[in-house]
CSV table of C-alpha atoms in Angstrom, one decimal:
chain,number,residue,atom,x,y,z
A,1008,UNK,CA,4.1,44.6,55.1
A,1009,UNK,CA,7.7,44.5,54.0
A,1010,UNK,CA,10.2,46.8,52.3
A,1011,UNK,CA,12.9,45.4,50.1
A,1012,UNK,CA,15.9,47.2,48.8
A,1013,UNK,CA,19.5,46.7,47.7
A,1014,UNK,CA,22.3,49.0,48.9
A,1015,UNK,CA,26.0,48.7,49.2
A,1016,UNK,CA,26.0,45.0,48.2
A,1017,UNK,CA,23.4,44.0,50.7
A,1018,UNK,CA,19.9,42.6,49.9
A,1019,UNK,CA,17.8,44.0,52.7
A,1020,UNK,CA,14.3,43.0,53.8
A,1021,UNK,CA,12.6,45.1,56.4
A,1022,UNK,CA,9.5,43.6,58.1
A,1023,UNK,CA,7.6,46.8,58.9
A,1024,UNK,CA,5.4,45.7,61.8
A,1025,UNK,CA,7.7,43.4,63.7
A,1026,UNK,CA,10.7,45.7,63.1
A,1027,UNK,CA,12.7,42.7,61.9
A,1028,UNK,CA,15.6,43.2,59.5
A,1029,UNK,CA,16.9,40.4,57.3
A,1030,UNK,CA,19.9,40.3,55.0
A,1031,UNK,CA,19.2,37.7,52.3
A,1032,UNK,CA,20.8,36.2,49.2
A,1033,UNK,CA,19.4,36.7,45.7
A,1034,UNK,CA,17.2,33.6,45.8
A,1035,UNK,CA,15.5,34.6,49.1
A,1036,UNK,CA,15.2,38.2,47.9
A,1037,UNK,CA,13.3,37.0,44.8
A,1038,UNK,CA,11.2,34.5,46.7
A,1039,UNK,CA,10.1,37.0,49.3
A,1040,UNK,CA,9.2,39.5,46.5
A,1041,UNK,CA,7.0,36.8,44.8
A,1042,UNK,CA,5.2,36.1,48.0
A,1043,UNK,CA,4.7,39.8,48.6
A,1044,UNK,CA,3.3,40.3,45.1
A,1045,UNK,CA,0.8,37.4,45.7
A,1046,UNK,CA,-0.5,38.3,49.1
A,1047,UNK,CA,-3.2,38.5,50.5
A,1048,UNK,CA,-3.7,35.4,48.3
A,1049,UNK,CA,-1.4,32.7,49.7
A,1050,UNK,CA,0.9,31.5,46.8
A,1051,UNK,CA,1.2,27.8,46.1
A,1052,UNK,CA,4.4,26.4,47.6
A,1053,UNK,CA,5.2,24.0,44.7
A,1054,UNK,CA,4.5,26.7,42.1
A,1055,UNK,CA,6.8,29.2,43.9
A,1056,UNK,CA,9.7,26.7,44.0
A,1057,UNK,CA,9.1,25.7,40.3
A,1058,UNK,CA,9.3,29.3,39.2
A,1059,UNK,CA,12.4,29.9,41.3
A,1060,UNK,CA,14.0,26.9,39.6
A,1061,UNK,CA,13.3,28.6,36.2
A,1062,UNK,CA,15.2,31.7,37.5
A,1063,UNK,CA,18.0,29.8,39.1
A,1064,UNK,CA,18.6,26.7,36.8
A,1065,UNK,CA,22.1,26.1,38.3
A,1066,UNK,CA,20.9,25.9,41.9
A,1067,UNK,CA,20.1,22.4,43.3
A,1068,UNK,CA,16.4,21.9,44.0
A,1069,UNK,CA,17.1,21.1,47.6
A,1070,UNK,CA,18.6,24.5,48.1
A,1071,UNK,CA,15.5,26.2,46.7
A,1072,UNK,CA,13.3,24.1,49.0
A,1073,UNK,CA,15.5,25.0,51.9
A,1074,UNK,CA,15.2,28.7,51.1
A,1075,UNK,CA,11.5,28.4,51.0
A,1076,UNK,CA,11.5,26.6,54.4
A,1077,UNK,CA,13.7,29.4,55.9
A,1078,UNK,CA,11.3,32.0,54.7
A,1079,UNK,CA,8.3,30.0,56.0
A,1080,UNK,CA,10.0,29.7,59.4
A,1081,UNK,CA,10.4,33.5,59.6
A,1082,UNK,CA,6.7,33.9,58.8
A,1083,UNK,CA,5.7,31.4,61.5
A,1084,UNK,CA,7.9,33.3,64.0
A,1085,UNK,CA,6.2,36.6,63.2
A,1086,UNK,CA,9.3,38.1,61.7
A,1087,UNK,CA,8.1,38.4,58.1
A,1088,UNK,CA,4.8,39.7,56.8
A,1089,UNK,CA,3.8,40.4,60.4
A,1090,UNK,CA,0.3,41.9,60.4
A,1091,UNK,CA,-0.4,45.5,61.5
A,1092,UNK,CA,-2.2,45.2,64.8
A,1093,UNK,CA,-1.2,48.7,65.9
A,1094,UNK,CA,-4.0,50.9,64.5
A,1095,UNK,CA,-6.3,50.5,67.5
A,1096,UNK,CA,-3.4,51.8,69.7
A,1097,UNK,CA,-3.2,55.1,67.8
A,1098,UNK,CA,-3.8,57.9,70.2
A,1099,UNK,CA,-3.7,55.6,73.2
A,1100,UNK,CA,-0.3,56.9,74.5
A,1101,UNK,CA,-1.4,60.5,74.2
A,1102,UNK,CA,-4.7,59.8,75.8
A,1103,UNK,CA,-3.1,58.0,78.6
A,1104,UNK,CA,-0.6,60.8,79.2
A,1105,UNK,CA,-3.1,63.6,78.5
A,1106,UNK,CA,-2.0,66.8,80.3
A,1107,UNK,CA,1.6,65.5,80.9
A,1108,UNK,CA,4.3,67.8,79.8
A,1109,UNK,CA,7.9,66.6,79.9
A,1110,UNK,CA,9.9,68.9,77.6
A,1111,UNK,CA,10.0,72.7,77.0
A,1112,UNK,CA,11.9,74.7,74.4
A,1113,UNK,CA,12.8,77.9,76.2
A,1114,UNK,CA,13.1,80.8,73.8
A,1115,UNK,CA,15.4,82.8,76.0
A,1116,UNK,CA,16.3,85.2,73.3
A,1117,UNK,CA,14.2,86.5,70.4
A,1118,UNK,CA,17.2,88.3,69.0
A,1119,UNK,CA,20.3,87.2,67.2
A,1120,UNK,CA,23.8,88.5,66.5
A,1121,UNK,CA,23.7,86.9,63.0
A,1122,UNK,CA,21.4,87.6,60.1
A,1123,UNK,CA,21.3,84.2,58.4
A,1124,UNK,CA,19.5,84.3,55.0
A,1125,UNK,CA,17.6,81.1,55.5
A,1126,UNK,CA,16.6,81.5,59.2
A,1127,UNK,CA,13.1,80.1,59.7
A,1128,UNK,CA,12.8,82.4,62.8
A,1129,UNK,CA,13.2,85.6,60.8
A,1130,UNK,CA,16.6,86.4,62.3
A,1131,UNK,CA,15.5,85.2,65.7
A,1132,UNK,CA,12.6,87.5,66.1
A,1133,UNK,CA,9.9,85.0,65.0
A,1134,UNK,CA,8.0,87.8,63.1
A,1135,UNK,CA,7.8,89.8,66.2
A,1136,UNK,CA,9.8,92.3,68.3
A,1137,UNK,CA,13.2,91.6,69.7
A,1138,UNK,CA,13.0,90.3,73.3
A,1139,UNK,CA,14.9,88.3,75.9
A,1140,UNK,CA,13.4,86.1,78.5
A,1141,UNK,CA,13.5,87.6,82.1
A,1142,UNK,CA,14.6,85.2,84.8
A,1143,UNK,CA,11.2,85.2,86.5
A,1144,UNK,CA,9.5,84.0,83.2
A,1145,UNK,CA,12.0,81.2,82.8
A,1146,UNK,CA,11.7,80.2,86.5
A,1147,UNK,CA,7.9,80.0,86.1
A,1148,UNK,CA,8.3,77.9,83.0
A,1149,UNK,CA,10.4,75.4,84.9
A,1150,UNK,CA,7.8,75.3,87.7
A,1151,UNK,CA,5.1,74.8,85.0
A,1152,UNK,CA,7.1,71.9,83.6
A,1153,UNK,CA,7.5,70.3,87.0
A,1154,UNK,CA,3.9,70.8,87.9
A,1155,UNK,CA,2.6,69.2,84.7
A,1156,UNK,CA,5.2,66.4,84.5
A,1157,UNK,CA,3.2,63.8,86.5
A,1158,UNK,CA,5.4,60.8,87.3
A,1159,UNK,CA,8.0,61.6,84.6
A,1160,UNK,CA,11.4,61.7,86.0
A,1161,UNK,CA,13.4,62.9,83.0
A,1162,UNK,CA,12.5,66.4,82.0
A,1163,UNK,CA,14.1,68.1,79.0
A,1164,UNK,CA,14.8,71.8,78.5
A,1165,UNK,CA,16.3,73.3,75.3
A,1166,UNK,CA,17.8,76.8,75.5
A,1167,UNK,CA,16.9,78.2,72.1
A,1168,UNK,CA,16.5,81.4,70.2
A,1169,UNK,CA,17.4,83.5,68.3
A,1170,UNK,CA,20.8,83.2,69.9
A,1171,UNK,CA,20.4,81.9,73.5
A,1172,UNK,CA,23.9,83.1,74.5
A,1173,UNK,CA,22.6,86.7,74.2
A,1174,UNK,CA,20.8,86.0,77.4
A,1175,UNK,CA,23.5,83.8,79.0
A,1176,UNK,CA,23.2,85.1,82.6
A,1177,UNK,CA,19.6,84.1,82.7
A,1178,UNK,CA,20.4,80.7,81.2
A,1179,UNK,CA,22.9,80.1,84.0
A,1180,UNK,CA,20.5,81.3,86.7
A,1181,UNK,CA,17.7,79.0,85.3
A,1182,UNK,CA,20.0,76.0,85.3
A,1183,UNK,CA,21.0,76.7,88.9
A,1184,UNK,CA,17.3,77.0,89.9
A,1185,UNK,CA,16.4,73.8,88.2
A,1186,UNK,CA,19.3,71.9,89.9
A,1187,UNK,CA,18.2,73.4,93.3
A,1188,UNK,CA,14.7,71.7,93.0
A,1189,UNK,CA,15.7,68.4,91.3
A,1190,UNK,CA,16.1,66.4,94.5
A,1191,UNK,CA,13.0,67.8,96.3
A,1192,UNK,CA,10.8,67.2,93.2
A,1193,UNK,CA,12.3,63.9,92.2
A,1194,UNK,CA,13.2,65.1,88.7
A,1195,UNK,CA,16.2,65.0,86.5
A,1196,UNK,CA,16.7,67.9,84.1
A,1197,UNK,CA,18.5,67.4,80.8
A,1198,UNK,CA,19.5,70.7,79.3
A,1199,UNK,CA,20.5,71.3,75.7
A,1200,UNK,CA,21.9,74.5,74.1
A,1201,UNK,CA,21.8,75.5,70.5
A,1202,UNK,CA,24.3,78.3,69.5
A,1203,UNK,CA,25.7,80.0,66.5
A,1204,UNK,CA,29.1,80.2,68.3
A,1205,UNK,CA,29.6,84.0,68.1
A,1206,UNK,CA,29.6,84.5,71.9
A,1207,UNK,CA,31.2,81.2,72.9
A,1208,UNK,CA,34.1,81.7,75.4
A,1209,UNK,CA,35.7,79.7,78.1
A,1210,UNK,CA,32.9,80.6,80.6
A,1211,UNK,CA,30.3,79.3,78.1
A,1212,UNK,CA,32.3,76.2,77.4
A,1213,UNK,CA,32.9,75.3,81.0
A,1214,UNK,CA,29.2,75.9,81.9
A,1215,UNK,CA,27.9,73.9,78.9
A,1216,UNK,CA,30.3,71.0,79.4
A,1217,UNK,CA,29.3,70.9,83.1
A,1218,UNK,CA,25.5,71.3,82.7
A,1219,UNK,CA,24.4,70.5,79.2
A,1220,UNK,CA,23.4,66.9,78.2
A,1221,UNK,CA,24.0,68.0,74.6
A,1222,UNK,CA,25.0,71.1,72.6
A,1223,UNK,CA,24.2,71.9,69.1
A,1224,UNK,CA,26.8,74.0,67.3
A,1225,UNK,CA,25.7,75.6,64.0
A,1226,UNK,CA,28.2,75.2,61.2
A,1227,UNK,CA,27.4,74.7,57.6
A,1228,UNK,CA,30.6,73.1,56.6
A,1229,UNK,CA,32.7,74.6,53.8
A,1230,UNK,CA,33.7,78.2,54.5
A,1231,UNK,CA,32.2,79.6,51.3
A,1232,UNK,CA,28.9,77.8,51.9
A,1233,UNK,CA,28.7,78.8,55.5
A,1234,UNK,CA,29.6,82.4,54.8
A,1235,UNK,CA,27.2,82.8,52.0
A,1236,UNK,CA,24.3,82.5,54.5
A,1237,UNK,CA,25.5,82.9,58.0
A,1238,UNK,CA,26.5,86.5,58.2
A,1239,UNK,CA,26.4,89.3,60.7
A,1240,UNK,CA,24.4,92.5,60.2
A,1241,UNK,CA,27.3,94.1,58.3
A,1242,UNK,CA,27.3,91.2,55.9
A,1243,UNK,CA,30.5,89.6,57.2
A,1244,UNK,CA,30.7,85.8,57.2
A,1245,UNK,CA,31.1,84.1,60.6
A,1246,UNK,CA,33.1,81.0,59.7
A,1247,UNK,CA,36.5,82.3,60.8
A,1248,UNK,CA,35.2,83.6,64.1
A,1249,UNK,CA,33.3,80.5,65.2
A,1250,UNK,CA,35.4,77.6,63.9
A,1251,UNK,CA,38.3,78.0,66.4
A,1252,UNK,CA,35.7,78.5,69.2
A,1253,UNK,CA,33.9,75.3,68.3
A,1254,UNK,CA,37.1,73.4,68.0
A,1255,UNK,CA,38.0,74.5,71.5
A,1256,UNK,CA,34.5,73.7,72.7
A,1257,UNK,CA,34.6,70.2,71.3
A,1258,UNK,CA,38.1,69.5,72.5
A,1259,UNK,CA,37.2,70.4,76.1
A,1260,UNK,CA,33.9,68.5,75.9
A,1261,UNK,CA,35.6,65.1,75.9
A,1262,UNK,CA,33.2,62.2,75.6
A,1263,UNK,CA,30.1,64.2,76.1
A,1264,UNK,CA,27.5,64.6,73.3
A,1265,UNK,CA,27.6,67.4,70.8
A,1266,UNK,CA,26.4,67.9,67.3
A,1267,UNK,CA,27.8,70.1,64.6
A,1268,UNK,CA,24.5,71.1,63.0
A,1269,UNK,CA,24.7,72.3,59.4
A,1270,UNK,CA,21.9,73.3,57.0
A,1271,UNK,CA,22.0,72.5,53.3
A,1272,UNK,CA,20.1,74.5,50.8
A,1273,UNK,CA,19.6,74.8,47.0
A,1274,UNK,CA,23.2,76.2,47.0
A,1275,UNK,CA,24.7,73.0,48.3
A,1276,UNK,CA,22.7,69.9,47.6
A,1277,UNK,CA,26.2,68.3,47.4
A,1278,UNK,CA,26.3,68.5,51.2
A,1279,UNK,CA,28.7,65.5,51.6
A,1280,UNK,CA,31.4,68.0,50.8
A,1281,UNK,CA,30.4,70.0,53.8
A,1282,UNK,CA,30.5,66.8,56.0
A,1283,UNK,CA,34.0,66.2,54.7
A,1284,UNK,CA,35.0,69.8,55.5
A,1285,UNK,CA,33.7,69.4,59.1
A,1286,UNK,CA,35.7,66.1,59.4
A,1287,UNK,CA,38.8,67.9,58.2
A,1288,UNK,CA,38.3,70.4,61.0
A,1289,UNK,CA,38.3,67.6,63.6
A,1290,UNK,CA,34.6,67.4,64.2
A,1291,UNK,CA,33.1,63.9,64.4
A,1292,UNK,CA,29.5,64.2,65.6
A,1293,UNK,CA,27.7,65.6,62.6
A,1294,UNK,CA,24.3,66.5,61.4
A,1295,UNK,CA,23.4,68.2,58.1
A,1296,UNK,CA,19.7,69.1,57.7
A,1297,UNK,CA,17.6,70.3,54.7
A,1298,UNK,CA,16.6,73.9,54.9
A,1299,UNK,CA,13.1,74.7,56.3
A,1300,UNK,CA,11.7,77.6,54.1
A,1301,UNK,CA,8.8,78.5,51.9
A,1302,UNK,CA,8.6,76.9,48.4
A,1303,UNK,CA,10.0,79.4,45.9
A,1304,UNK,CA,12.5,80.8,48.4
A,1305,UNK,CA,15.9,81.0,46.7
A,1306,UNK,CA,17.3,78.7,49.4
A,1307,UNK,CA,14.5,76.1,48.9
A,1308,UNK,CA,15.5,72.6,47.6
A,1309,UNK,CA,14.0,71.8,44.2
A,1310,UNK,CA,12.9,68.7,42.5
A,1311,UNK,CA,16.1,68.8,40.5
A,1312,UNK,CA,18.1,68.8,43.7
A,1313,UNK,CA,16.4,65.6,45.0
A,1314,UNK,CA,18.4,62.9,43.2
A,1315,UNK,CA,21.6,64.8,44.1
A,1316,UNK,CA,20.7,64.8,47.8
A,1317,UNK,CA,19.6,61.2,47.8
A,1318,UNK,CA,22.9,60.1,46.3
A,1319,UNK,CA,24.7,62.2,49.0
A,1320,UNK,CA,23.0,60.2,51.7
A,1321,UNK,CA,24.1,56.9,50.1
A,1322,UNK,CA,27.7,58.1,49.6
A,1323,UNK,CA,27.7,59.4,53.2
A,1324,UNK,CA,26.7,55.9,54.5
A,1325,UNK,CA,29.6,54.4,52.5
A,1326,UNK,CA,32.0,57.0,53.9
A,1327,UNK,CA,30.8,56.2,57.5
A,1328,UNK,CA,31.5,52.5,56.9
A,1329,UNK,CA,34.8,53.2,55.2
A,1330,UNK,CA,36.1,55.4,58.1
A,1331,UNK,CA,34.8,53.0,60.7
A,1332,UNK,CA,36.9,50.2,59.2
A,1333,UNK,CA,39.9,52.5,59.1
A,1334,UNK,CA,39.5,53.3,62.8
A,1335,UNK,CA,38.5,56.9,62.1
A,1336,UNK,CA,34.7,56.7,62.9
A,1337,UNK,CA,32.3,59.6,62.9
A,1338,UNK,CA,28.6,59.8,63.5
A,1339,UNK,CA,25.8,61.3,61.4
A,1340,UNK,CA,22.8,62.0,63.5
A,1341,UNK,CA,20.2,60.3,61.4
A,1342,UNK,CA,22.2,57.2,60.9
A,1343,UNK,CA,22.5,56.5,64.7
A,1344,UNK,CA,19.5,54.2,65.0
A,1345,UNK,CA,19.5,51.6,67.6
A,1346,UNK,CA,17.7,48.6,66.2
A,1347,UNK,CA,17.9,46.7,69.5
A,1348,UNK,CA,17.1,49.4,72.0
A,1349,UNK,CA,15.0,51.9,70.0
A,1350,UNK,CA,11.6,53.2,70.9
A,1351,UNK,CA,8.5,51.1,71.6
A,1352,UNK,CA,5.6,51.0,69.2
A,1353,UNK,CA,3.6,53.4,71.2
A,1354,UNK,CA,6.2,56.1,70.7
A,1355,UNK,CA,6.6,55.2,67.1
A,1356,UNK,CA,2.9,55.7,66.3
A,1357,UNK,CA,2.5,58.8,68.5
A,1358,UNK,CA,5.1,61.1,67.0
A,1359,UNK,CA,7.1,63.8,68.5
A,1360,UNK,CA,4.7,65.0,71.2
A,1361,UNK,CA,4.6,68.6,69.9
A,1362,UNK,CA,1.7,70.5,71.4
A,1363,UNK,CA,1.1,67.9,74.1
A,1364,UNK,CA,4.2,66.7,76.0
A,1365,UNK,CA,6.5,69.2,74.3
A,1366,UNK,CA,5.9,72.9,74.0
A,1367,UNK,CA,7.8,76.1,73.2
A,1368,UNK,CA,7.8,79.1,75.6
A,1369,UNK,CA,8.3,82.6,74.3
A,1370,UNK,CA,10.3,85.3,76.2
A,1371,UNK,CA,7.0,86.6,77.6
A,1372,UNK,CA,5.7,83.2,78.7
A,1373,UNK,CA,3.3,82.2,75.9
A,1374,UNK,CA,3.0,78.5,75.0
A,1375,UNK,CA,3.2,77.2,71.4
A,1376,UNK,CA,3.2,73.6,70.1
A,1377,UNK,CA,6.8,73.8,69.2
A,1378,UNK,CA,9.5,76.3,68.2
A,1379,UNK,CA,8.5,76.2,64.6
A,1380,UNK,CA,5.0,77.5,65.4
A,1381,UNK,CA,6.1,80.4,67.6
A,1382,UNK,CA,4.8,83.7,66.1
A,1383,UNK,CA,1.8,82.0,64.4
A,1384,UNK,CA,-0.9,83.5,66.6
A,1385,UNK,CA,-3.6,80.9,65.8
A,1386,UNK,CA,-1.3,78.2,67.3
A,1387,UNK,CA,-0.8,79.9,70.6
A,1388,UNK,CA,-1.9,77.3,73.2
A,1389,UNK,CA,-1.9,79.5,76.3
A,1390,UNK,CA,0.7,80.6,78.8
A,1391,UNK,CA,2.8,79.4,81.6
A,1392,UNK,CA,0.6,80.9,84.3
A,1393,UNK,CA,-2.9,79.8,83.0
A,1394,UNK,CA,-1.6,76.7,81.2
A,1395,UNK,CA,-3.2,75.5,78.0
A,1396,UNK,CA,-6.4,77.5,77.3
A,1397,UNK,CA,-6.7,76.8,73.5
A,1398,UNK,CA,-8.0,73.2,73.9
A,1399,UNK,CA,-9.1,73.0,70.3
A,1400,UNK,CA,-5.6,73.6,68.9
A,1401,UNK,CA,-4.1,71.2,71.4
A,1402,UNK,CA,-6.6,68.6,70.3
A,1403,UNK,CA,-5.4,69.0,66.7
A,1404,UNK,CA,-1.9,68.0,67.9
A,1405,UNK,CA,-3.1,65.3,70.2
A,1406,UNK,CA,-4.8,63.7,67.2
A,1407,UNK,CA,-1.6,63.6,65.2
A,1408,UNK,CA,-0.4,60.1,64.8
A,1409,UNK,CA,0.7,57.7,62.0
A,1410,UNK,CA,-2.8,56.4,61.5
A,1411,UNK,CA,-4.4,59.9,61.3
A,1412,UNK,CA,-2.6,60.4,57.9
A,1413,UNK,CA,-4.1,58.3,55.1
A,1414,UNK,CA,-0.9,58.7,53.1
A,1415,UNK,CA,1.1,57.1,55.8
A,1416,UNK,CA,-0.9,53.9,56.2
A,1417,UNK,CA,0.8,52.1,53.3
A,1418,UNK,CA,4.2,53.6,53.8
A,1419,UNK,CA,7.0,51.2,55.0
A,1420,UNK,CA,8.7,54.0,56.9
A,1421,UNK,CA,5.8,54.9,59.1
A,1422,UNK,CA,7.1,53.3,62.3
A,1423,UNK,CA,10.4,55.2,61.8
A,1424,UNK,CA,9.1,58.7,61.1
A,1425,UNK,CA,5.9,58.5,63.1
A,1426,UNK,CA,4.1,60.5,60.5
A,1427,UNK,CA,6.6,63.2,60.2
A,1428,UNK,CA,6.9,66.8,61.4
A,1429,UNK,CA,3.7,68.7,62.1
A,1430,UNK,CA,5.4,72.0,61.3
A,1431,UNK,CA,6.8,70.8,58.0
A,1432,UNK,CA,3.3,69.4,57.1
A,1433,UNK,CA,1.6,72.7,58.0
A,1434,UNK,CA,4.0,74.8,56.0
A,1435,UNK,CA,3.7,72.4,53.0
A,1436,UNK,CA,0.0,71.6,53.0
A,1437,UNK,CA,-1.7,74.0,55.4
A,1438,UNK,CA,-2.6,71.2,57.8
A,1439,UNK,CA,-0.7,69.8,60.7
A,1440,UNK,CA,-2.0,66.4,59.6
A,1441,UNK,CA,-0.8,66.8,56.1
A,1442,UNK,CA,2.3,65.1,54.6
A,1443,UNK,CA,5.4,67.0,53.4
A,1444,UNK,CA,6.2,64.6,50.5
A,1445,UNK,CA,9.7,66.0,49.7
A,1446,UNK,CA,10.6,65.4,53.3
A,1447,UNK,CA,9.3,61.9,53.1
A,1448,UNK,CA,11.6,61.1,50.2
A,1449,UNK,CA,14.6,62.3,52.2
A,1450,UNK,CA,13.5,60.5,55.3
A,1451,UNK,CA,13.0,57.2,53.5
A,1452,UNK,CA,16.5,57.3,52.0
A,1453,UNK,CA,18.0,58.2,55.3
A,1454,UNK,CA,16.3,55.2,56.9
A,1455,UNK,CA,17.4,52.9,54.2
A,1456,UNK,CA,21.0,54.1,54.7
A,1457,UNK,CA,20.8,54.0,58.5
A,1458,UNK,CA,19.6,50.4,58.5
A,1459,UNK,CA,22.3,49.4,56.0
A,1460,UNK,CA,25.0,51.0,58.1
A,1461,UNK,CA,23.8,49.2,61.2
A,1462,UNK,CA,23.6,45.9,59.3
A,1463,UNK,CA,27.2,46.4,58.2
A,1464,UNK,CA,28.2,47.0,61.8
A,1465,UNK,CA,26.4,44.0,63.2
A,1466,UNK,CA,27.7,41.7,60.5
A,1467,UNK,CA,31.3,42.8,60.9
A,1468,UNK,CA,31.3,42.7,64.6
B,685,UNK,CA,22.7,26.5,53.0
B,686,UNK,CA,21.8,29.7,54.9
B,687,UNK,CA,19.9,32.1,52.6
B,688,UNK,CA,18.9,34.6,55.3
B,689,UNK,CA,20.7,36.3,58.1
B,690,UNK,CA,18.4,38.1,60.6
B,691,UNK,CA,19.8,41.2,62.3
B,692,UNK,CA,19.0,41.6,66.0
B,693,UNK,CA,16.2,44.1,66.5
B,694,UNK,CA,13.7,45.0,69.1
B,695,UNK,CA,10.4,43.2,68.4
B,696,UNK,CA,7.8,45.9,67.9
B,697,UNK,CA,4.9,43.5,68.6
B,698,UNK,CA,6.4,42.6,72.0
B,699,UNK,CA,7.0,46.3,72.7
B,700,UNK,CA,3.2,46.8,72.5
B,701,UNK,CA,3.0,44.7,75.6
B,702,UNK,CA,5.7,46.3,77.7
B,703,UNK,CA,6.1,49.8,76.2
B,704,UNK,CA,4.5,53.2,76.5
B,705,UNK,CA,6.2,54.4,79.7
B,706,UNK,CA,6.8,57.8,78.2
B,707,UNK,CA,10.2,58.4,79.7
B,708,UNK,CA,12.1,58.4,76.4
B,709,UNK,CA,13.5,61.7,75.1
B,710,UNK,CA,11.1,64.0,73.4
B,711,UNK,CA,12.0,64.1,69.8
B,712,UNK,CA,12.0,66.8,67.2
B,713,UNK,CA,12.2,66.0,63.5
B,714,UNK,CA,12.8,69.4,62.1
B,715,UNK,CA,16.8,64.9,69.5
B,716,UNK,CA,15.7,64.7,65.9
B,717,UNK,CA,13.7,61.8,64.7
B,718,UNK,CA,11.8,59.1,66.5
B,719,UNK,CA,14.0,56.3,65.1
B,720,UNK,CA,17.1,57.8,66.6
B,721,UNK,CA,15.8,57.6,70.2
B,722,UNK,CA,16.8,55.2,72.9
B,723,UNK,CA,14.2,53.5,75.0
B,724,UNK,CA,14.7,54.5,78.6
B,725,UNK,CA,12.5,51.8,80.2
C-alpha cells in the first residue's frame, strides 16, 4: 500500500509497510499512481510507458523507460508496494509483555487552582471529590511499578492532576524515594510534570530542571484566547500571572526538554496565531492540541472548523521550514518524527499501551487504563495493593491494536497512529476499539506535514 | 535522469526481525503519538 500527496512543492510517495519515503518528479508520481490503480493486477510495462508518453509528449522515450526502471528497482528492493506481513504480529508484543508495567500517571492532586472551561477532568476532580495523594500511596505506586516492570530499565512517571503543584511536597518526596531505590533495583526513572503555572516559583523551577526529564507548561497562546478559558474561581484570566513564570522556567531550563502545551477549541481553529504568539514570547518547543470534550459542547470543534484547522497545520509546517532556514528554528511536537530512528513495527501496531504497560493511579491508589478514564467506574482495573483485578477490562485494552479496528486496515496512516487513542474512541463511539474519525483527519494531515518537514530537512542538509 | 529521491528511513520490515524490546517511551496520543517516539534499542 502506498500514499501519494503533494505538499509545499514536493511530490511525496509513502510506502506504508516498509516505511520508505520517496520524493519524485511528476512523471514518476503519475507512473506510480497508474501502477497503484492497476494492482493487484500487474500492469503491462509497454502499455504503461506508452500511456506515459501520451501524457508527456515532450519527454524522450528513454527517460520514460528509465523512470519505469527506477520504480521497478524500488519494488524489487521492497521499498515500494511492500506487502503487509504484519497482521499476524498484532497482539504479539502485548502477549509477550503481559503483566509488565513500565509507566504510571500519578494523579497527585484531584484539585486545581484554575477553573478551565474545557477541562476534561472537570476542574481536576474527575467527577469525584477533591483529593490529594498521600506520600504513602505514591510510594506504594512506585513500588508497584518496580515490582511489575520485569526487565524494563526505563520507567516513566508523570505527575499529573488537577494541578500537581498543589501537592508539591509529596512530589518532591516521591522523586527522592524513587532516586533512592534506582541503583538497588537497576531502574531509571524518567519524571514529567504537567502544570498550569500558577504555583511555579524558583523552588519548583530548580526542582523540575534537576529532576524532570520533561515538563509540560499549559499556555493557550494569545492572551484573549487563553484568558477566555483558563480562569481562576473568581473568573480572572491567568495569562499575565503565568507567562513571566514560564519565561523564567524555560530560560533556566537551558537545553532540557519542555513543551508549551496549548489547547485549541471552536473559539480558535486559527491556532497558528497562538503558535506565533508563543514564539513572540520566546518559547520554541510548542504543542497545540485539539480540545477533548463531548460533541455539542460549546468548545467542541465542528465540521466547519475542519478545513480551517487542516490549513493551519500546512501553514505551520511552512512556518517551521521558513524559520529553520532563517536560523530561528522551533519545534512543534507532532512534527518531530524521526524517520530513521523511530519505533519498530511491534510498537507501531500495538499502540500506546494504556491499560497494560501504562496506567493511571488515583490519589487513593485505584488503577485506571489511563488518565482519561479516571472517574469512569467501569474502567477501574484494580488498585496498587491488589494489582489488576478487573481482568476483563484489561483484556479489552490488551486487544487494542491496529488490526483490531476494521476501519484502520486500509488506512495509510495506521503504522503512524497505531489505531489512535482508546479514550477518544470511547468518547466518540462508546467502544475503546472504535475510531474517532475527526481525530483521524487531523492526525493524517499532521503526518503528511511532519513527513514533508523532515523531507525538506534531509534534502537541504 | 533521476526521477526519484529516496529519503533515509528505518525499514519497518527489518524492524520486525530486531524490534519489540519494549524499552521505548510509553506514548499518549491525547509523549504524544507513536510516530514521535525514539527507538531505545
